[in-house]
Amino acid sequence: MLVVSSRRAVRAHVSRRRLFAGIAATGVVPAALIVLALTFTGSPQAPKPENYSPIPLPKTVGAAELRERELDWSLDVKRSVADLTTPQVLVGPAGTLPTVALTPRPEPYTLTELGDRFPSVVRRGGGTTTLAAGVFVPAGATLDVAGERQSEVRLSSDDRGFASIISRGGTVRLNGTDDQPLRLLSWNEAAGAPDANLDDGRSFVLTIGGRMDLSGVTTERLGFGTGTTSGVAWRGKPVSSQNAEVVPAQGSVTDSVFRENWFGAYTFEAVGMNWTGNEFVDNSAYGFDPHDASNDFIVEENVAHGNGRHGFIFSRGCLRNVLRGNTSYGNAGHGFMIDDGRSVATANAEASVLTSDYNVIEDNVAYGNDGAGVLIEGGVGNLVSGNTLQDNYVGIRVKDGAQARIEDNVVLDNLLYGVHVLDSARDVAIVGNEFDGSWGSIGLGRQDVAQVSANAYGQYSVPLTVSGYSRELNMSPLQKVQLTLRWNPVLLLWAVVLGIPLVLLLVKAPAHTAGWVRRRAHR
């Protein structure tokens, strides 16, 4: 009887004095979570590193000297062509291969014809043509290389020299078909493979002041150095030594692949080019690199991925270009970049800044790039609209005096910001975008650097920062709770651990209360 009474006393003691105290104590942490959520201002520290820092590309020792030697030799060939009536093989300086110098005529030249004329340096067989000499195409001449005549063209390239196709004012047509694509690549005959050594230069394709068209062509393992010798390149030329006016390069490139070149494709002082349905993949530096005064391009439905720098970059004085419907992913730099040039001199290049203006980047996709999905560096009137930018370091970054409009983009799960406008930018409009999942939706270097309106915000750590400090956007208490738990998983764990007992206690509380009331009544 004494034991039973003691048990009842213990139960009564627990039920009366400690039940609600236990409930209150158990609810402290969940209550603290709610308070924390309602005062949520975001994670205080941004992900590191704060800036994209590319790994320096390896430099070809003596690349500038090799480039100048090749270009000087092509000028010598051009002067020699004036004294020729038919194509001839010309012997170049030490360290170079011979060059087949074409002469002007209305009919195009083919590699079949050149193989018949010069079988020792234009060797054909089994659908493959090996050029053991470069080919020079002057103004008034056309070189037509078609896939139906040969499936592969190999440009000899080793420590004895390298064969390149160079046009100065002429026309080059490289054409494959769906049934018979054309492959153009450097070739080390001793190794029986493409040339992998850039230290002694490597074969390239270049037109200066002429026209070059590619369709259905795969180019591989071409180029060295920068610019004109970097792979496949178009460059304008001065009208004369007395006239600085430039004759621009021109051309059209469709359904072609630029793979494992030094630069995928490069232009300088080219105008009105169409680039459609091409792929720039695994090139050592840039995928597609239009440079100075490359204007009025239409760039549509191309793909750039796996490149050692940016997928697409228009750099220094590039005007009125349209990039539409392209995809850039998995590049070691930015997905898309509009650039004003080099603002700081380096050991390899002088500073040279010229803004790139009135360019349009619309309806593209950029994901998984080490840098920004889109970077606007300098320039006025540039538009970034309707793009999907996901899983980059930054979705869109604007800097260095740039004036731009950022509208109607979908910006998801980028590591740092959806849109990052540095204090060096000016007059940026951020309108009608959809943000979700980044550490911060919008980061501003200063309050007046951008106008922000009509954007939609999903889950993020910090909705808006100005000069590194969080700014509140309109959020419901539920959104704050969601964000707190999203970015603080330990708190979520504690909420589960302590929340389950609390729920159980609350479920049992009515029964305990009713029992207590009955016992009081019986007394």
GROMACS .gro file of C-alpha atoms in nm, residues 1-359:
model
  359
    1MET     CA    1   0.000   0.000   0.000
    2LEU     CA    2   0.286   0.233   0.079
    3VAL     CA    3   0.453   0.155  -0.252
    4VAL     CA    4   0.138   0.227  -0.451
    5SER     CA    5   0.090   0.556  -0.271
    6SER     CA    6   0.448   0.656  -0.343
    7ARG     CA    7   0.406   0.587  -0.713
    8ARG     CA    8   0.090   0.795  -0.723
    9ALA     CA    9   0.266   1.072  -0.543
   10VAL     CA   10   0.554   1.067  -0.794
   11ARG     CA   11   0.313   1.071  -1.086
   12ALA     CA   12   0.115   1.350  -0.931
   13HIS     CA   13   0.432   1.544  -0.856
   14VAL     CA   14   0.556   1.509  -1.217
   15SER     CA   15   0.222   1.580  -1.373
   16ARG     CA   16   0.144   1.883  -1.166
   17ARG     CA   17   0.470   2.066  -1.132
   18ARG     CA   18   0.696   1.962  -1.414
   19LEU     CA   19   0.483   1.882  -1.715
   20PHE     CA   20   0.434   2.237  -1.831
   21ALA     CA   21   0.783   2.338  -1.717
   22GLY     CA   22   0.920   2.054  -1.931
   23ILE     CA   23   0.712   2.162  -2.224
   24ALA     CA   24   0.834   2.519  -2.186
   25ALA     CA   25   1.195   2.414  -2.153
   26THR     CA   26   1.174   2.182  -2.452
   27GLY     CA   27   1.028   2.463  -2.658
   28VAL     CA   28   1.312   2.707  -2.591
   29VAL     CA   29   1.523   2.600  -2.888
   30PRO     CA   30   1.236   2.589  -3.141
   31ALA     CA   31   1.125   2.929  -3.013
   32ALA     CA   32   1.478   3.057  -3.057
   33LEU     CA   33   1.474   2.925  -3.412
   34ILE     CA   34   1.159   3.122  -3.484
   35VAL     CA   35   1.307   3.440  -3.337
   36LEU     CA   36   1.626   3.386  -3.538
   37ALA     CA   37   1.429   3.333  -3.855
   38LEU     CA   38   1.223   3.647  -3.805
   39THR     CA   39   1.541   3.851  -3.760
   40PHE     CA   40   1.721   3.671  -4.045
   41THR     CA   41   1.977   3.882  -4.237
   42GLY     CA   42   2.164   3.607  -4.419
   43SER     CA   43   2.492   3.432  -4.392
   44PRO     CA   44   2.755   3.694  -4.298
   45GLN     CA   45   3.037   3.552  -4.509
   46ALA     CA   46   3.039   3.517  -4.889
   47PRO     CA   47   3.186   3.205  -5.050
   48LYS     CA   48   3.554   3.224  -5.133
   49PRO     CA   49   3.735   3.313  -5.352
   50GLU     CA   50   3.559   3.643  -5.407
   51ASN     CA   51   3.703   3.688  -5.757
   52TYR     CA   52   3.759   3.455  -6.048
   53SER     CA   53   4.135   3.392  -6.068
   54PRO     CA   54   4.232   3.190  -6.376
   55ILE     CA   55   4.535   2.964  -6.380
   56PRO     CA   56   4.796   3.121  -6.613
   57LEU     CA   57   4.818   2.949  -6.949
   58PRO     CA   58   5.155   2.807  -7.049
   59LYS     CA   59   5.351   3.040  -7.277
   60THR     CA   60   5.522   2.924  -7.594
   61VAL     CA   61   5.881   3.045  -7.567
   62GLY     CA   62   5.962   3.255  -7.873
   63ALA     CA   63   5.600   3.254  -7.998
   64ALA     CA   64   5.618   3.620  -8.104
   65GLU     CA   65   5.935   3.559  -8.305
   66LEU     CA   66   5.786   3.253  -8.472
   67ARG     CA   67   5.471   3.447  -8.558
   68GLU     CA   68   5.663   3.739  -8.707
   69ARG     CA   69   5.880   3.503  -8.910
   70GLU     CA   70   5.575   3.334  -9.064
   71LEU     CA   71   5.395   3.659  -9.138
   72ASP     CA   72   5.707   3.823  -9.283
   73TRP     CA   73   5.760   3.521  -9.506
   74SER     CA   74   5.398   3.545  -9.630
   75LEU     CA   75   5.467   3.909  -9.727
   76ASP     CA   76   5.774   3.797  -9.920
   77VAL     CA   77   5.560   3.538 -10.099
   78LYS     CA   78   5.300   3.803 -10.179
   79ARG     CA   79   5.568   4.019 -10.342
   80SER     CA   80   5.699   3.720 -10.535
   81VAL     CA   81   5.353   3.637 -10.673
   82ALA     CA   82   5.359   3.963 -10.868
   83ASP     CA   83   5.635   3.813 -11.086
   84LEU     CA   84   5.468   3.473 -11.136
   85THR     CA   85   5.230   3.363 -11.411
   86THR     CA   86   5.152   3.018 -11.269
   87PRO     CA   87   5.164   2.865 -10.920
   88GLN     CA   88   5.511   2.778 -10.795
   89VAL     CA   89   5.671   2.618 -10.488
   90LEU     CA   90   5.885   2.875 -10.311
   91VAL     CA   91   6.155   2.788 -10.060
   92GLY     CA   92   6.142   2.989  -9.740
   93PRO     CA   93   6.396   3.089  -9.476
   94ALA     CA   94   6.560   2.841  -9.241
   95GLY     CA   95   6.316   2.669  -9.009
   96THR     CA   96   6.022   2.700  -9.246
   97LEU     CA   97   5.861   2.460  -9.492
   98PRO     CA   98   5.819   2.550  -9.860
   99THR     CA   99   5.509   2.738  -9.973
  100VAL     CA  100   5.286   2.674 -10.274
  101ALA     CA  101   5.223   3.025 -10.405
  102LEU     CA  102   4.901   3.053 -10.604
  103THR     CA  103   4.851   3.319 -10.871
  104PRO     CA  104   4.534   3.518 -10.945
  105ARG     CA  105   4.275   3.363 -11.181
  106PRO     CA  106   3.895   3.339 -11.201
  107GLU     CA  107   3.871   2.961 -11.146
  108PRO     CA  108   3.918   2.824 -10.793
  109TYR     CA  109   4.217   2.606 -10.711
  110THR     CA  110   4.157   2.265 -10.556
  111LEU     CA  111   4.390   2.035 -10.368
  112THR     CA  112   4.334   1.780 -10.644
  113GLU     CA  113   4.487   2.020 -10.894
  114LEU     CA  114   4.770   2.116 -10.661
  115GLY     CA  115   4.842   1.748 -10.598
  116ASP     CA  116   4.873   1.692 -10.972
  117ARG     CA  117   5.102   1.995 -11.010
  118PHE     CA  118   5.316   1.942 -10.699
  119PRO     CA  119   5.292   1.576 -10.590
  120SER     CA  120   5.606   1.596 -10.372
  121VAL     CA  121   5.449   1.849 -10.133
  122VAL     CA  122   5.075   1.788 -10.188
  123ARG     CA  123   5.039   1.417 -10.132
  124ARG     CA  124   4.702   1.253 -10.187
  125GLY     CA  125   4.576   0.904 -10.121
  126GLY     CA  126   4.308   0.710  -9.938
  127GLY     CA  127   4.085   1.015  -9.894
  128THR     CA  128   4.364   1.203  -9.717
  129THR     CA  129   4.569   1.496  -9.843
  130THR     CA  130   4.893   1.584  -9.666
  131LEU     CA  131   5.036   1.929  -9.723
  132ALA     CA  132   5.413   1.919  -9.673
  133ALA     CA  133   5.418   2.285  -9.780
  134GLY     CA  134   5.212   2.585  -9.688
  135VAL     CA  135   4.963   2.736  -9.932
  136PHE     CA  136   4.952   3.110 -10.005
  137VAL     CA  137   4.631   3.258 -10.153
  138PRO     CA  138   4.673   3.611 -10.297
  139ALA     CA  139   4.406   3.864 -10.392
  140GLY     CA  140   4.226   3.747 -10.703
  141ALA     CA  141   4.270   3.376 -10.619
  142THR     CA  142   4.040   3.123 -10.451
  143LEU     CA  143   4.133   2.800 -10.275
  144ASP     CA  144   3.842   2.555 -10.259
  145VAL     CA  145   3.893   2.260 -10.022
  146ALA     CA  146   3.591   2.032 -10.034
  147GLY     CA  147   3.510   1.724  -9.833
  148GLU     CA  148   3.384   1.527 -10.130
  149ARG     CA  149   3.737   1.528 -10.272
  150GLN     CA  150   3.914   1.432  -9.948
  151SER     CA  151   3.786   1.359  -9.599
  152GLU     CA  152   4.100   1.476  -9.418
  153VAL     CA  153   4.361   1.743  -9.481
  154ARG     CA  154   4.680   1.714  -9.277
  155LEU     CA  155   4.912   2.012  -9.239
  156SER     CA  156   5.268   1.894  -9.175
  157SER     CA  157   5.391   2.029  -8.842
  158ASP     CA  158   5.703   1.922  -8.652
  159ASP     CA  159   6.047   2.049  -8.551
  160ARG     CA  160   6.143   2.105  -8.917
  161GLY     CA  161   5.867   2.363  -8.965
  162PHE     CA  162   5.492   2.376  -9.016
  163ALA     CA  163   5.261   2.414  -9.315
  164SER     CA  164   4.990   2.680  -9.288
  165ILE     CA  165   4.721   2.814  -9.518
  166ILE     CA  166   4.755   3.193  -9.541
  167SER     CA  167   4.549   3.426  -9.757
  168ARG     CA  168   4.626   3.793  -9.812
  169GLY     CA  169   4.323   3.939  -9.985
  170GLY     CA  170   4.216   3.611 -10.145
  171THR     CA  171   3.928   3.371 -10.079
  172VAL     CA  172   3.942   3.042  -9.891
  173ARG     CA  173   3.650   2.799  -9.888
  174LEU     CA  174   3.659   2.494  -9.662
  175ASN     CA  175   3.350   2.281  -9.710
  176GLY     CA  176   3.233   1.948  -9.581
  177THR     CA  177   2.890   1.790  -9.606
  178ASP     CA  178   2.675   1.571  -9.386
  179ASP     CA  179   2.774   1.273  -9.599
  180GLN     CA  180   3.138   1.375  -9.632
  181PRO     CA  181   3.261   1.604  -9.353
  182LEU     CA  182   3.603   1.764  -9.382
  183ARG     CA  183   3.867   1.734  -9.112
  184LEU     CA  184   4.161   1.979  -9.107
  185LEU     CA  185   4.443   1.929  -8.857
  186SER     CA  186   4.814   1.962  -8.786
  187TRP     CA  187   5.013   1.645  -8.843
  188ASN     CA  188   5.344   1.518  -8.714
  189GLU     CA  189   5.433   1.251  -8.970
  190ALA     CA  190   5.702   1.090  -8.754
  191ALA     CA  191   5.460   1.049  -8.465
  192GLY     CA  192   5.166   0.960  -8.690
  193ALA     CA  193   4.947   1.198  -8.488
  194PRO     CA  194   4.851   1.565  -8.460
  195ASP     CA  195   5.128   1.800  -8.346
  196ALA     CA  196   5.115   1.829  -7.967
  197ASN     CA  197   5.430   2.041  -7.926
  198LEU     CA  198   5.379   2.418  -7.946
  199ASP     CA  199   5.736   2.512  -7.853
  200ASP     CA  200   5.845   2.513  -8.218
  201GLY     CA  201   5.518   2.655  -8.352
  202ARG     CA  202   5.227   2.473  -8.511
  203SER     CA  203   5.023   2.489  -8.831
  204PHE     CA  204   4.746   2.749  -8.853
  205VAL     CA  205   4.489   2.889  -9.098
  206LEU     CA  206   4.468   3.266  -9.154
  207THR     CA  207   4.303   3.513  -9.386
  208ILE     CA  208   4.414   3.880  -9.387
  209GLY     CA  209   4.182   4.127  -9.554
  210GLY     CA  210   4.011   3.853  -9.754
  211ARG     CA  211   3.722   3.615  -9.713
  212MET     CA  212   3.717   3.270  -9.555
  213ASP     CA  213   3.409   3.048  -9.530
  214LEU     CA  214   3.378   2.722  -9.338
  215SER     CA  215   3.091   2.475  -9.349
  216GLY     CA  216   3.087   2.124  -9.212
  217VAL     CA  217   3.455   2.137  -9.111
  218THR     CA  218   3.632   2.003  -8.802
  219THR     CA  219   3.960   2.178  -8.720
  220GLU     CA  220   4.193   2.018  -8.465
  221ARG     CA  221   4.525   2.083  -8.296
  222LEU     CA  222   4.600   2.407  -8.481
  223GLY     CA  223   4.775   2.725  -8.375
  224PHE     CA  224   5.014   2.872  -8.120
  225GLY     CA  225   5.083   3.213  -7.969
  226THR     CA  226   4.804   3.470  -7.977
  227GLY     CA  227   4.574   3.617  -8.238
  228THR     CA  228   4.666   3.562  -8.599
  229THR     CA  229   4.854   3.233  -8.551
  230SER     CA  230   4.632   3.096  -8.273
  231GLY     CA  231   4.436   2.843  -8.478
  232VAL     CA  232   4.180   2.957  -8.737
  233ALA     CA  233   4.179   3.335  -8.774
  234TRP     CA  234   4.036   3.627  -8.973
  235ARG     CA  235   4.214   3.964  -8.971
  236GLY     CA  236   4.164   4.295  -9.150
  237LYS     CA  237   4.447   4.472  -9.334
  238PRO     CA  238   4.540   4.834  -9.402
  239VAL     CA  239   4.454   4.962  -9.747
  240SER     CA  240   4.820   5.053  -9.797
  241SER     CA  241   5.126   5.161  -9.604
  242GLN     CA  242   5.019   5.521  -9.665
  243ASN     CA  243   4.652   5.465  -9.582
  244ALA     CA  244   4.560   5.342  -9.235
  245GLU     CA  245   4.203   5.259  -9.338
  246VAL     CA  246   4.136   4.890  -9.291
  247VAL     CA  247   3.997   4.639  -9.538
  248PRO     CA  248   3.803   4.410  -9.301
  249ALA     CA  249   3.809   4.035  -9.312
  250GLN     CA  250   3.479   3.863  -9.391
  251GLY     CA  251   3.329   3.519  -9.391
  252SER     CA  252   3.061   3.278  -9.280
  253VAL     CA  253   3.106   2.978  -9.049
  254THR     CA  254   2.838   2.711  -9.009
  255ASP     CA  255   2.811   2.361  -8.864
  256SER     CA  256   3.184   2.341  -8.789
  257VAL     CA  257   3.389   2.222  -8.493
  258PHE     CA  258   3.697   2.390  -8.344
  259ARG     CA  259   3.858   2.132  -8.119
  260GLU     CA  260   4.182   2.138  -7.920
  261ASN     CA  261   4.325   2.437  -8.103
  262TRP     CA  262   4.521   2.698  -7.910
  263PHE     CA  263   4.235   2.945  -7.965
  264GLY     CA  264   3.926   2.786  -8.114
  265ALA     CA  265   3.859   3.070  -8.358
  266TYR     CA  266   3.981   3.432  -8.361
  267THR     CA  267   3.884   3.747  -8.550
  268PHE     CA  268   4.035   4.097  -8.562
  269GLU     CA  269   3.885   4.380  -8.768
  270ALA     CA  270   3.626   4.150  -8.923
  271VAL     CA  271   3.272   4.265  -9.006
  272GLY     CA  272   2.933   4.118  -9.074
  273MET     CA  273   3.024   3.755  -9.007
  274ASN     CA  274   2.762   3.487  -8.943
  275TRP     CA  275   2.849   3.208  -8.698
  276THR     CA  276   2.578   2.945  -8.677
  277GLY     CA  277   2.563   2.593  -8.538
  278ASN     CA  278   2.931   2.560  -8.448
  279GLU     CA  279   3.109   2.396  -8.155
  280PHE     CA  280   3.415   2.527  -7.971
  281VAL     CA  281   3.544   2.249  -7.751
  282ASP     CA  282   3.852   2.177  -7.538
  283ASN     CA  283   4.062   2.457  -7.684
  284SER     CA  284   4.363   2.555  -7.474
  285ALA     CA  285   4.261   2.918  -7.433
  286TYR     CA  286   3.941   3.077  -7.567
  287GLY     CA  287   3.661   2.904  -7.749
  288PHE     CA  288   3.545   3.191  -7.973
  289ASP     CA  289   3.746   3.516  -7.953
  290PRO     CA  290   3.641   3.809  -8.175
  291HIS     CA  291   3.878   4.096  -8.105
  292ASP     CA  292   3.934   4.461  -8.202
  293ALA     CA  293   3.663   4.605  -8.430
  294SER     CA  294   3.490   4.275  -8.489
  295ASN     CA  295   3.152   4.430  -8.557
  296ASP     CA  296   2.797   4.339  -8.661
  297PHE     CA  297   2.833   3.963  -8.609
  298ILE     CA  298   2.537   3.730  -8.580
  299VAL     CA  299   2.632   3.444  -8.346
  300GLU     CA  300   2.351   3.190  -8.309
  301GLU     CA  301   2.302   2.832  -8.187
  302ASN     CA  302   2.669   2.767  -8.113
  303VAL     CA  303   2.813   2.567  -7.821
  304ALA     CA  304   3.137   2.630  -7.627
  305HIS     CA  305   3.257   2.394  -7.357
  306GLY     CA  306   3.570   2.265  -7.189
  307ASN     CA  307   3.784   2.560  -7.297
  308GLY     CA  308   4.082   2.684  -7.091
  309ARG     CA  309   3.946   3.038  -7.078
  310HIS     CA  310   3.613   3.191  -7.177
  311GLY     CA  311   3.360   3.023  -7.402
  312PHE     CA  312   3.267   3.340  -7.598
  313ILE     CA  313   3.450   3.673  -7.565
  314PHE     CA  314   3.413   3.991  -7.770
  315SER     CA  315   3.709   4.203  -7.667
  316ARG     CA  316   3.805   4.566  -7.728
  317GLY     CA  317   3.604   4.789  -7.955
  318CYS     CA  318   3.351   4.529  -8.072
  319LEU     CA  319   3.021   4.688  -8.171
  320ARG     CA  320   2.662   4.583  -8.241
  321ASN     CA  321   2.711   4.209  -8.218
  322VAL     CA  322   2.422   3.972  -8.141
  323LEU     CA  323   2.475   3.649  -7.946
  324ARG     CA  324   2.152   3.453  -7.946
  325GLY     CA  325   2.058   3.099  -7.856
  326ASN     CA  326   2.410   2.984  -7.771
  327THR     CA  327   2.523   2.752  -7.490
  328SER     CA  328   2.845   2.790  -7.291
  329TYR     CA  329   2.932   2.545  -7.016
  330GLY     CA  330   3.219   2.389  -6.826
  331ASN     CA  331   3.473   2.652  -6.930
  332ALA     CA  332   3.761   2.752  -6.702
  333GLY     CA  333   3.669   3.118  -6.746
  334HIS     CA  334   3.342   3.301  -6.818
  335GLY     CA  335   3.060   3.170  -7.031
  336PHE     CA  336   3.006   3.496  -7.226
  337MET     CA  337   3.212   3.814  -7.201
  338ILE     CA  338   3.190   4.164  -7.346
  339ASP     CA  339   3.528   4.324  -7.281
  340ASP     CA  340   3.693   4.663  -7.319
  341GLY     CA  341   4.047   4.525  -7.345
  342ARG     CA  342   4.345   4.513  -7.116
  343SER     CA  343   4.336   4.788  -6.855
  344VAL     CA  344   4.664   4.688  -6.688
  345ALA     CA  345   4.986   4.615  -6.874
  346THR     CA  346   5.154   4.279  -6.825
  347ALA     CA  347   5.492   4.135  -6.919
  348ASN     CA  348   5.333   4.001  -7.238
  349ALA     CA  349   5.101   4.282  -7.348
  350GLU     CA  350   5.056   4.656  -7.322
  351ALA     CA  351   4.744   4.812  -7.171
  352SER     CA  352   4.489   4.897  -7.439
  353VAL     CA  353   4.128   4.987  -7.363
  354LEU     CA  354   3.850   5.046  -7.617
  355THR     CA  355   3.492   4.992  -7.509
  356SER     CA  356   3.268   4.732  -7.673
  357ASP     CA  357   2.924   4.888  -7.713
  358TYR     CA  358   2.563   4.806  -7.809
  359ASN     CA  359   2.601   4.431  -7.804
   0.00000   0.00000   0.00000
